[in-house]
XYZ file of C-alpha atoms in Angstrom:
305
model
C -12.153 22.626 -32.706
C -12.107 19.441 -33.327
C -12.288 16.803 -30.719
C -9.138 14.161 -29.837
C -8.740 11.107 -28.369
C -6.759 13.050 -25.008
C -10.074 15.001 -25.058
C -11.604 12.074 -24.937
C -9.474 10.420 -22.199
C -9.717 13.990 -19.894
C -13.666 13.492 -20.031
C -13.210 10.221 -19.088
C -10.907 11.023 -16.078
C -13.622 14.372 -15.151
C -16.143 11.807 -14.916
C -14.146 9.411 -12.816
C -12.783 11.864 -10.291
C -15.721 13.677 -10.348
C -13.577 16.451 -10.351
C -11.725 19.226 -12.109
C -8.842 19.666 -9.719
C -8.535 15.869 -8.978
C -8.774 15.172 -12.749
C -5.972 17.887 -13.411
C -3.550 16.251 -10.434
C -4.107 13.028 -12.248
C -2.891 14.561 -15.831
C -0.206 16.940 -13.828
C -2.322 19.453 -15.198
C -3.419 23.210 -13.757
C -7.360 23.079 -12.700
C -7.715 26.142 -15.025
C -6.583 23.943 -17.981
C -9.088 21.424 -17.206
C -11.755 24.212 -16.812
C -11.108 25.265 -19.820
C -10.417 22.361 -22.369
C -13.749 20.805 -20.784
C -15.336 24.274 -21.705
C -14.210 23.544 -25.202
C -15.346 20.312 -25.296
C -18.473 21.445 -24.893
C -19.049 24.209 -27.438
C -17.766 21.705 -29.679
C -20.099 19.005 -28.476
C -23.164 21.549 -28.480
C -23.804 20.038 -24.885
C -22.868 21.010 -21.024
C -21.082 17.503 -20.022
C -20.775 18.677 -16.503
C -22.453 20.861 -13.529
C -20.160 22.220 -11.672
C -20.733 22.822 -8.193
C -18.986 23.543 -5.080
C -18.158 19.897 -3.913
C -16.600 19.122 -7.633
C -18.546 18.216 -11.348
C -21.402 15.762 -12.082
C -21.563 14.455 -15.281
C -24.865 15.758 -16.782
C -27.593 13.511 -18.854
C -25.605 14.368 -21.899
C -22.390 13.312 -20.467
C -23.431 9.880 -19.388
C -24.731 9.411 -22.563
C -22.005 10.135 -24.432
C -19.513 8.778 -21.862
C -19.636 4.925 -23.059
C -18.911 6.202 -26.439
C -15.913 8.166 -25.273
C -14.833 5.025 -23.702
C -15.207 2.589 -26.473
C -13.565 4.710 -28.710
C -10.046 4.959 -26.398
C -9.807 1.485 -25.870
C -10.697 0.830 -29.626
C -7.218 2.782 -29.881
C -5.382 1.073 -27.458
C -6.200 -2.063 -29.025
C -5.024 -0.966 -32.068
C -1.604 0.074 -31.442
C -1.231 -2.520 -29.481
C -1.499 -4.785 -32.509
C 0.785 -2.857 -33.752
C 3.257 -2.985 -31.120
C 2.561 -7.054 -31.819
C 1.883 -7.126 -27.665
C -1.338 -8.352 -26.084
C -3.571 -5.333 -25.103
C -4.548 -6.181 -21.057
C -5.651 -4.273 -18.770
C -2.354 -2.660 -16.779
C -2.845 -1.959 -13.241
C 0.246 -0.078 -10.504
C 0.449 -0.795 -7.180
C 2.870 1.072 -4.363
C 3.637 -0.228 -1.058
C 5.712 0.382 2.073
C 9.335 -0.652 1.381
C 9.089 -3.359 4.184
C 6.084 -4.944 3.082
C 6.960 -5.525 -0.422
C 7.919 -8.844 0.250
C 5.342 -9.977 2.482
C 2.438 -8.173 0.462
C 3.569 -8.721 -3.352
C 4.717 -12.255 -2.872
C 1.504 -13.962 -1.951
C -0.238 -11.317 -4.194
C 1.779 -11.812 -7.404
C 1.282 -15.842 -7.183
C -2.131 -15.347 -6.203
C -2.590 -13.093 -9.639
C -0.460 -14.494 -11.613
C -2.519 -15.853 -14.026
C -5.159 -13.365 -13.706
C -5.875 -11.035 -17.370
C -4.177 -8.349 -16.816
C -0.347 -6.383 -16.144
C 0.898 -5.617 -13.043
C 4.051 -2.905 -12.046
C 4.647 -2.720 -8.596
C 6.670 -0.040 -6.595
C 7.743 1.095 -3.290
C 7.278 3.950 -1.178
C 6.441 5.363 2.257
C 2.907 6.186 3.150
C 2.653 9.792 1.669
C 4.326 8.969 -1.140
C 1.737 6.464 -2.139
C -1.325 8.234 -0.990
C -0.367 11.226 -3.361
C 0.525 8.508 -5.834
C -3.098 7.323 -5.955
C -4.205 11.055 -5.943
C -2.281 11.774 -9.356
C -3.456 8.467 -10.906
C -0.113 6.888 -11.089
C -0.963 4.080 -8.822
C -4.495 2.480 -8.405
C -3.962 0.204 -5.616
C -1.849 1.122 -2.296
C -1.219 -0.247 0.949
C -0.005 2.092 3.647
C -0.148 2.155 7.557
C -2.934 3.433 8.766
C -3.209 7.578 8.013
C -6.248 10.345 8.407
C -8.739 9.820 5.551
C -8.356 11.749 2.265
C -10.901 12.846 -0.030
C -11.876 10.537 -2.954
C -9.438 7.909 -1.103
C -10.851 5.208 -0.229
C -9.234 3.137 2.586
C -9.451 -0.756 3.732
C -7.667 -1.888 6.934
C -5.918 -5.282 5.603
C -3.933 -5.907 9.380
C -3.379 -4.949 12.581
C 0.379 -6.638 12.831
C 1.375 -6.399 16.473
C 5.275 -5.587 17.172
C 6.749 -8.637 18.227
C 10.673 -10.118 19.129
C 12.386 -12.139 16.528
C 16.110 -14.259 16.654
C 17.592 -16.825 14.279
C 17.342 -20.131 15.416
C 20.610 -20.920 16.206
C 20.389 -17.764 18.559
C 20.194 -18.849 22.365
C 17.017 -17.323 23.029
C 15.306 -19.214 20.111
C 15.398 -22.361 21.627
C 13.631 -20.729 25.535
C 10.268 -21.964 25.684
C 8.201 -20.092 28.302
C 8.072 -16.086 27.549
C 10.552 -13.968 29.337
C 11.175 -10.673 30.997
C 12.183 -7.585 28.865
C 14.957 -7.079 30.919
C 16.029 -11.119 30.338
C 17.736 -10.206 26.900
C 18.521 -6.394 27.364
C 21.897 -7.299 27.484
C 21.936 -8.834 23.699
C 22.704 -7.372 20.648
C 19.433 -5.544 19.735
C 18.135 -3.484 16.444
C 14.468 -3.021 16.309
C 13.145 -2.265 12.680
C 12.610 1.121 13.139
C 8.852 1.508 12.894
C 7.754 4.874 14.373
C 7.953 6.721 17.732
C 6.834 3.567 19.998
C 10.354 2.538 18.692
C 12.001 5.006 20.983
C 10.065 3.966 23.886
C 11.377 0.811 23.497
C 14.960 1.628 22.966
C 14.039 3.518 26.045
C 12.778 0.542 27.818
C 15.266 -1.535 26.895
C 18.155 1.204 28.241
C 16.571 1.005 31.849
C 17.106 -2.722 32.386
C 20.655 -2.515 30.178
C 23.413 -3.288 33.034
C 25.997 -1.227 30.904
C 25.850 1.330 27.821
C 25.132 -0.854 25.045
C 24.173 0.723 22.225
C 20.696 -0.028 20.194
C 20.217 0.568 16.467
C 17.077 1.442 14.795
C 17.392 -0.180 11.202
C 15.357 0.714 8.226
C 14.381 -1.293 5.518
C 13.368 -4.596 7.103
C 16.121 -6.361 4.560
C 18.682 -4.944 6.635
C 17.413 -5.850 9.919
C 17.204 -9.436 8.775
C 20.925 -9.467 7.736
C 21.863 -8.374 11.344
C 19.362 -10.644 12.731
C 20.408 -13.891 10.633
C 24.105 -12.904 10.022
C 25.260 -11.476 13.335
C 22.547 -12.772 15.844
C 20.749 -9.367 16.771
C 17.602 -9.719 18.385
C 15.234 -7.362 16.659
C 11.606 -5.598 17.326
C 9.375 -6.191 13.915
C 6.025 -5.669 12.657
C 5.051 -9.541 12.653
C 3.523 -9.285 9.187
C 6.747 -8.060 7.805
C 8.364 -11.365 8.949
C 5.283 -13.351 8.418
C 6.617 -15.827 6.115
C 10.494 -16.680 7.786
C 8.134 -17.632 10.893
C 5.647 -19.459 9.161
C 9.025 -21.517 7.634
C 11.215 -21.454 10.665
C 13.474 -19.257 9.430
C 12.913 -16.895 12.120
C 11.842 -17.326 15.746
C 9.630 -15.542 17.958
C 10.861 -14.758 21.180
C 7.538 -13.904 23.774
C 7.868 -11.450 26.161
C 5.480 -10.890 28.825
C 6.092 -7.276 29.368
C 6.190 -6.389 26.225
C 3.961 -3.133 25.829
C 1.662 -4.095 22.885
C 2.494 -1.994 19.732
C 1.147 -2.705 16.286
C 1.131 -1.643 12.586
C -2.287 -1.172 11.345
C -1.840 -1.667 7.385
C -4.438 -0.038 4.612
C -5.253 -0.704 1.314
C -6.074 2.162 -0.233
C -7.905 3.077 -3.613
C -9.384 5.747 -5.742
C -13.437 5.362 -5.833
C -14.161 6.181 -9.260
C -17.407 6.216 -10.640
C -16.615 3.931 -13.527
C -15.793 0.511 -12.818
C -12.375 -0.664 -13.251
C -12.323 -4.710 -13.426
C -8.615 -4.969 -13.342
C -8.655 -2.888 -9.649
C -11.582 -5.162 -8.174
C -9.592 -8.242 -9.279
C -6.573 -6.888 -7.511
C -8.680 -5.518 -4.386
C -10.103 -8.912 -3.891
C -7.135 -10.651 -4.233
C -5.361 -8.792 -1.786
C -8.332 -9.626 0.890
C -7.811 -12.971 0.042
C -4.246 -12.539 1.089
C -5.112 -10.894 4.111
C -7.400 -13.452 5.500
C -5.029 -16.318 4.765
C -2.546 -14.360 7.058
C -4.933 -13.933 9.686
C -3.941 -16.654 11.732
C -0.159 -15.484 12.135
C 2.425 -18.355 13.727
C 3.501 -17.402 17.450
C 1.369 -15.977 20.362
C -2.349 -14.715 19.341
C -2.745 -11.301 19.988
C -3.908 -10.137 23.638
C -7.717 -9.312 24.430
């Protein structure tokens, strides 16, 4: 047998997931295939590369020897058809977000990166979608509300975004300056982002002080609930983070409520921990803390103790 560079590039993914069935998600792969071209691998190599054991594989002596090698020699690859694709070779790095934070979360990130060596693609989806996203390998970087840990995920909470009112500001309410009653604008056009099941207790809420059967829409993506909220003067229920920016430049207004019940969406950034380091995924990690803390101070009312 002779040994190829996607033999090559499966060692290098065994050592990183530090797993056989992880490494074979990544490649959309059976485990048994793994198993076995590994196996192969190593009567070719004259060397057990990993011990297996009950928790995953461990690259042996041999294997970490042998592993820089493996490396080099991929990347010497890449580099070369990149040459002769006549396109830079950088480092290329996906990232996969919630549909309403793309704006809020790529924006600031993308300007922050933007001259930073190396490609980004970005994509949207919800939650589950991303965490099995960053299982497979197809994205490195994630951010996701806040979900019960995974193996080999690792997870980073970014914000804790409380729900808050929002109006344009030629609505009425925009221009009231001391915080009001729930029950003061139950009688206005509402459509809360829909954000989960507190959103229901709201709509619920909001039914109980309603004088007469009104209906309330729960809108999905947040670009929609802007249109109804800047077009047609709803007043809508958001995660503040998704509107974090059209606050910050007046574009929005926060209306306070003093009975609100306080709801929030607690935001992750999630990531593979590999065991070999990936420069591109630090680079992107760290800028997206940066991000966060510059958001930390949110405009409107702090949150409560």
């Amino acid at each position: 047998m002779s040994v190829s560079l996607n033999d090559l590039q499966l060692l290098l993914d065994v050592a990183d997931c530090g797993s056989f069935s992880q490494a074979a998600v990544r490649r959309g792969w059976s485990q048994p295939q793994v198993s076995q071209r590994i196996s192969l691998l190593e009567h070719t190599l004259g060397q057990e590369l990993f011990a297996r054991h009950r928790r995953g594989a461990s690259p042996t002596p041999a294997c970490l020897q042998f592993l820089d090698s493996a490396r080099q020699a991929v990347l010497a690859f890449e580099r070369g058809r990149a040459l002769l694709d006549g396109s830079p070779l950088l480092p290329r790095i996906t990232l996969s977000c919630l549909p309403s934070l793309t704006s809020s979360i790529y924006g600031p990130l993308m300007a922050k990166l933007a001259d930073a060596p190396l490609e980004i693609r970005c994509s949207a989806d919800h939650s589950p979608g991303v965490m099995t996203a960053l299982l497979a390998g197809e994205v490195q970087v994630g951010f996701v509300l806040k979900c019960p840990p995974v193996a080999g995920i690792r997870m980073e909470r970014l914000w804790c975004s409380p729900i808050v009112a929002v109006v344009s500001p030629q609505h009425p309410l925009a221009s009231v300056q001391h915080p009001l009653k729930l029950g003061e604008l139950a009688n206005q056009r509402i459509a809360p982002q829909f954000w989960g099941e507190d959103c229901e207790t709201l709509i619920k809420l909001i039914h109980q002080h309603r004088e007469r059967a009104l209906p309330i829409h729960a809108v999905q993506p947040a670009s929609a609930v802007m249109e109804l909220v800047l077009r047609h003067q709803f007043v809508s229920f958001m995660p503040r983070i998704v509107v974090h920016a059209e606050l910050q430049e007046g574009r929005l207004r926060e209306v306070a409520l003093s009975d609100l019940p306080y709801w929030q969406w607690e935001v992750m950034m999630a990531w593979r921990s590999g065991k070999r380091r990936d420069h591109a995924k630090e680079t992107v990690i760290k800028a997206a803390r940066q991000v966060a803390q510059e958001m930390a101070s949110p405009p409107g009312q702090a949150r409560p103790d």
